[in-house]
Amino acid sequence: MKNKTFLATLTLSASLFLAACGSAASDSSSSDVTSAEATEPVKVTLGVVGEVNEPWDYVIEELKEKENIEVELVKFTDYTTPNNALAEGEIDLSSFQTEIFMDNYNKDHGTEFTTIGYTVMAPLGLYSEKITDISELKDGDTIAIPNDVSNEGRALILLQTAGLITLDPEAGLFPTTEDVVENKLNLQFQTLESNQTARALQDVTASVINSGMAVDAGFTPSQDAVFLEPVTADSKPYYNVIAALSEDVDNETFQTIVAYYQSEGTAKVIEEASKGSQFPVWDEAE
């Protein structure tokens, strides 16, 4: 009888022990799942133009390490596709365009992109494989310029600043070739998609190329441009921006991304990577 009582007690104790272990294992498993969910990164897609993106590479590492925000760069080769992607919700943010380009895109397409942060001023430049100074331009030479509204105007203003042409002042920031009122060298203008202006260099005397396109073509703007756009108090329309849909302007994750970009560390990377060809402008934009 005593043996039976002992065995019953032993069996009950073992059952209680196994149940406790099972409960602990269940609690541990539940805790592990909760912990895994808590460490899941916040993912954001960011549209850029061009292959060279050292400042963003730096920011992405900082965000992943310190904020558990995982930013994926989606790279484009033109200035229209990334805005289309942002409008369609295929990307969350973009960082490639000037504010004036974005505003004009909004006007033409009925979109509501909004600046959530400023990045750099990337001067437009005149480049050539045939001349090394604008004084070498001859009568009838051809210059390629971008054909979108804001960049065509910006290119013509650049040529006016270089003393090559005079524009009708009433054209403001959006002159076209029709607004050239003085052209002593009888320069010819070939309007092309922005991503074609670098490729046109072998066919024209010189070409006005956006900074990012020039870098992708192997140029260092501060060293290789025949004439580089000056940075002045009037340059603000040409500041590059981080753009989002208007409903996302207060998104905390997006604001964190902006804050990490607008840092001293990023400014140093911009200076070193661009060799003085780009300038942080977030302080000036305030």
mmCIF file of N, CA, C and O in Angstrom, residues 94-137:
data_model
loop_
_atom_site.group_PDB
_atom_site.id
_atom_site.type_symbol
_atom_site.label_atom_id
_atom_site.label_comp_id
_atom_site.label_asym_id
_atom_site.label_seq_id
_atom_site.Cartn_x
_atom_site.Cartn_y
_atom_site.Cartn_z
ATOM 1 N N SER A 94 11.646 60.794 -52.000
ATOM 2 C CA SER A 94 12.621 60.975 -53.074
ATOM 3 C C SER A 94 13.636 62.021 -52.651
ATOM 4 O O SER A 94 13.349 62.883 -51.826
ATOM 5 N N SER A 95 14.826 61.913 -53.206
ATOM 6 C CA SER A 95 15.881 62.894 -52.934
ATOM 7 C C SER A 95 16.749 63.015 -54.173
ATOM 8 O O SER A 95 17.753 62.326 -54.310
ATOM 9 N N PHE A 96 16.329 63.889 -55.095
ATOM 10 C CA PHE A 96 17.085 64.047 -56.330
ATOM 11 C C PHE A 96 16.839 65.391 -57.004
ATOM 12 O O PHE A 96 17.628 65.834 -57.836
ATOM 13 N N GLN A 97 15.753 66.056 -56.658
ATOM 14 C CA GLN A 97 15.300 67.195 -57.456
ATOM 15 C C GLN A 97 15.411 68.512 -56.709
ATOM 16 O O GLN A 97 15.407 68.550 -55.482
ATOM 17 N N THR A 98 15.492 69.580 -57.494
ATOM 18 C CA THR A 98 15.464 70.906 -56.905
ATOM 19 C C THR A 98 14.017 71.248 -56.536
ATOM 20 O O THR A 98 13.067 70.649 -57.045
ATOM 21 N N GLU A 99 13.875 72.228 -55.654
ATOM 22 C CA GLU A 99 12.520 72.608 -55.242
ATOM 23 C C GLU A 99 11.731 73.191 -56.409
ATOM 24 O O GLU A 99 10.530 72.942 -56.547
ATOM 25 N N ILE A 100 12.396 73.934 -57.281
ATOM 26 C CA ILE A 100 11.701 74.537 -58.411
ATOM 27 C C ILE A 100 11.225 73.456 -59.390
ATOM 28 O O ILE A 100 10.145 73.554 -59.974
ATOM 29 N N PHE A 101 12.027 72.393 -59.550
ATOM 30 C CA PHE A 101 11.627 71.281 -60.414
ATOM 31 C C PHE A 101 10.411 70.584 -59.818
ATOM 32 O O PHE A 101 9.443 70.279 -60.524
ATOM 33 N N MET A 102 10.430 70.344 -58.502
ATOM 34 C CA MET A 102 9.313 69.684 -57.835
ATOM 35 C C MET A 102 8.037 70.514 -57.943
ATOM 36 O O MET A 102 6.957 69.983 -58.249
ATOM 37 N N ASP A 103 8.152 71.818 -57.696
ATOM 38 C CA ASP A 103 6.970 72.688 -57.765
ATOM 39 C C ASP A 103 6.376 72.686 -59.168
ATOM 40 O O ASP A 103 5.139 72.676 -59.334
ATOM 41 N N ASN A 104 7.236 72.696 -60.178
ATOM 42 C CA ASN A 104 6.744 72.694 -61.553
ATOM 43 C C ASN A 104 6.097 71.358 -61.900
ATOM 44 O O ASN A 104 5.083 71.311 -62.609
ATOM 45 N N TYR A 105 6.673 70.262 -61.365
ATOM 46 C CA TYR A 105 6.078 68.937 -61.589
ATOM 47 C C TYR A 105 4.685 68.878 -60.951
ATOM 48 O O TYR A 105 3.739 68.367 -61.555
ATOM 49 N N ASN A 106 4.578 69.403 -59.734
ATOM 50 C CA ASN A 106 3.262 69.448 -59.076
ATOM 51 C C ASN A 106 2.241 70.195 -59.930
ATOM 52 O O ASN A 106 1.094 69.763 -60.091
ATOM 53 N N LYS A 107 2.674 71.315 -60.478
ATOM 54 C CA LYS A 107 1.783 72.147 -61.290
ATOM 55 C C LYS A 107 1.331 71.413 -62.547
ATOM 56 O O LYS A 107 0.146 71.453 -62.921
ATOM 57 N N ASP A 108 2.246 70.703 -63.195
ATOM 58 C CA ASP A 108 1.937 70.027 -64.460
ATOM 59 C C ASP A 108 1.171 68.729 -64.278
ATOM 60 O O ASP A 108 0.431 68.309 -65.170
ATOM 61 N N HIS A 109 1.364 68.062 -63.120
ATOM 62 C CA HIS A 109 0.785 66.731 -62.957
ATOM 63 C C HIS A 109 -0.277 66.645 -61.867
ATOM 64 O O HIS A 109 -0.843 65.566 -61.635
ATOM 65 N N GLY A 110 -0.547 67.755 -61.197
ATOM 66 C CA GLY A 110 -1.581 67.738 -60.166
ATOM 67 C C GLY A 110 -1.194 66.964 -58.924
ATOM 68 O O GLY A 110 -2.066 66.557 -58.148
ATOM 69 N N THR A 111 0.091 66.744 -58.721
ATOM 70 C CA THR A 111 0.566 66.040 -57.539
ATOM 71 C C THR A 111 0.750 67.021 -56.385
ATOM 72 O O THR A 111 0.729 68.239 -56.574
ATOM 73 N N GLU A 112 0.953 66.472 -55.200
ATOM 74 C CA GLU A 112 1.128 67.310 -54.014
ATOM 75 C C GLU A 112 2.368 66.875 -53.243
ATOM 76 O O GLU A 112 2.307 66.544 -52.047
ATOM 77 N N PHE A 113 3.507 66.874 -53.931
ATOM 78 C CA PHE A 113 4.762 66.576 -53.252
ATOM 79 C C PHE A 113 5.147 67.779 -52.387
ATOM 80 O O PHE A 113 4.915 68.931 -52.766
ATOM 81 N N THR A 114 5.750 67.498 -51.251
ATOM 82 C CA THR A 114 6.106 68.548 -50.299
ATOM 83 C C THR A 114 7.550 68.385 -49.852
ATOM 84 O O THR A 114 8.024 67.264 -49.657
ATOM 85 N N THR A 115 8.243 69.493 -49.694
ATOM 86 C CA THR A 115 9.593 69.468 -49.148
ATOM 87 C C THR A 115 9.534 69.168 -47.660
ATOM 88 O O THR A 115 8.887 69.895 -46.902
ATOM 89 N N ILE A 116 10.210 68.090 -47.230
ATOM 90 C CA ILE A 116 10.297 67.816 -45.790
ATOM 91 C C ILE A 116 11.715 68.077 -45.279
ATOM 92 O O ILE A 116 11.955 68.014 -44.075
ATOM 93 N N GLY A 117 12.626 68.391 -46.189
ATOM 94 C CA GLY A 117 13.982 68.726 -45.775
ATOM 95 C C GLY A 117 14.827 69.117 -46.962
ATOM 96 O O GLY A 117 14.619 68.620 -48.078
ATOM 97 N N TYR A 118 15.781 70.029 -46.746
ATOM 98 C CA TYR A 118 16.713 70.429 -47.798
ATOM 99 C C TYR A 118 18.000 69.628 -47.667
ATOM 100 O O TYR A 118 18.377 69.200 -46.565
ATOM 101 N N THR A 119 18.673 69.418 -48.791
ATOM 102 C CA THR A 119 19.907 68.625 -48.771
ATOM 103 C C THR A 119 21.099 69.458 -49.252
ATOM 104 O O THR A 119 21.824 70.006 -48.444
ATOM 105 N N VAL A 120 21.283 69.569 -50.557
ATOM 106 C CA VAL A 120 22.473 70.231 -51.088
ATOM 107 C C VAL A 120 22.120 71.190 -52.220
ATOM 108 O O VAL A 120 21.050 71.110 -52.808
ATOM 109 N N MET A 121 23.052 72.071 -52.499
ATOM 110 C CA MET A 121 23.048 72.839 -53.740
ATOM 111 C C MET A 121 24.094 72.171 -54.617
ATOM 112 O O MET A 121 25.267 72.057 -54.236
ATOM 113 N N ALA A 122 23.668 71.676 -55.769
ATOM 114 C CA ALA A 122 24.560 70.973 -56.696
ATOM 115 C C ALA A 122 24.646 71.803 -57.976
ATOM 116 O O ALA A 122 23.793 71.692 -58.859
ATOM 117 N N PRO A 123 25.660 72.659 -58.087
ATOM 118 C CA PRO A 123 25.723 73.596 -59.215
ATOM 119 C C PRO A 123 25.688 72.926 -60.589
ATOM 120 O O PRO A 123 26.336 71.895 -60.820
ATOM 121 N N LEU A 124 24.937 73.541 -61.475
ATOM 122 C CA LEU A 124 24.884 73.148 -62.878
ATOM 123 C C LEU A 124 26.199 73.552 -63.533
ATOM 124 O O LEU A 124 26.811 74.550 -63.143
ATOM 125 N N GLY A 125 26.647 72.786 -64.501
ATOM 126 C CA GLY A 125 27.915 73.122 -65.134
ATOM 127 C C GLY A 125 27.883 73.002 -66.649
ATOM 128 O O GLY A 125 27.073 72.261 -67.220
ATOM 129 N N LEU A 126 28.755 73.771 -67.290
ATOM 130 C CA LEU A 126 28.975 73.661 -68.734
ATOM 131 C C LEU A 126 30.225 72.815 -68.926
ATOM 132 O O LEU A 126 31.298 73.141 -68.391
ATOM 133 N N TYR A 127 30.108 71.729 -69.689
ATOM 134 C CA TYR A 127 31.207 70.787 -69.896
ATOM 135 C C TYR A 127 31.509 70.648 -71.380
ATOM 136 O O TYR A 127 30.641 70.890 -72.227
ATOM 137 N N SER A 128 32.737 70.252 -71.673
ATOM 138 C CA SER A 128 33.111 70.104 -73.086
ATOM 139 C C SER A 128 34.292 69.141 -73.240
ATOM 140 O O SER A 128 35.133 69.022 -72.339
ATOM 141 N N GLU A 129 34.323 68.472 -74.362
ATOM 142 C CA GLU A 129 35.479 67.658 -74.744
ATOM 143 C C GLU A 129 36.317 68.380 -75.792
ATOM 144 O O GLU A 129 37.348 67.879 -76.226
ATOM 145 N N LYS A 130 35.875 69.598 -76.167
ATOM 146 C CA LYS A 130 36.521 70.307 -77.271
ATOM 147 C C LYS A 130 37.154 71.632 -76.853
ATOM 148 O O LYS A 130 38.060 72.130 -77.521
ATOM 149 N N ILE A 131 36.662 72.226 -75.771
ATOM 150 C CA ILE A 131 37.223 73.489 -75.296
ATOM 151 C C ILE A 131 37.497 73.387 -73.801
ATOM 152 O O ILE A 131 36.933 72.543 -73.102
ATOM 153 N N THR A 132 38.363 74.263 -73.299
ATOM 154 C CA THR A 132 38.675 74.286 -71.873
ATOM 155 C C THR A 132 38.289 75.609 -71.219
ATOM 156 O O THR A 132 38.415 75.767 -70.011
ATOM 157 N N ASP A 133 37.819 76.556 -72.028
ATOM 158 C CA ASP A 133 37.425 77.862 -71.507
ATOM 159 C C ASP A 133 36.326 78.432 -72.391
ATOM 160 O O ASP A 133 36.333 78.201 -73.622
ATOM 161 N N ILE A 134 35.381 79.166 -71.808
ATOM 162 C CA ILE A 134 34.276 79.686 -72.622
ATOM 163 C C ILE A 134 34.759 80.669 -73.686
ATOM 164 O O ILE A 134 34.079 80.892 -74.692
ATOM 165 N N SER A 135 35.949 81.250 -73.494
ATOM 166 C CA SER A 135 36.496 82.178 -74.490
ATOM 167 C C SER A 135 36.822 81.474 -75.802
ATOM 168 O O SER A 135 37.019 82.118 -76.836
ATOM 169 N N GLU A 136 36.885 80.142 -75.788
ATOM 170 C CA GLU A 136 37.216 79.364 -76.986
ATOM 171 C C GLU A 136 35.995 79.052 -77.847
ATOM 172 O O GLU A 136 36.128 78.491 -78.943
ATOM 173 N N LEU A 137 34.809 79.379 -77.365
ATOM 174 C CA LEU A 137 33.606 79.149 -78.167
ATOM 175 C C LEU A 137 33.641 80.019 -79.422
ATOM 176 O O LEU A 137 34.024 81.185 -79.377
#
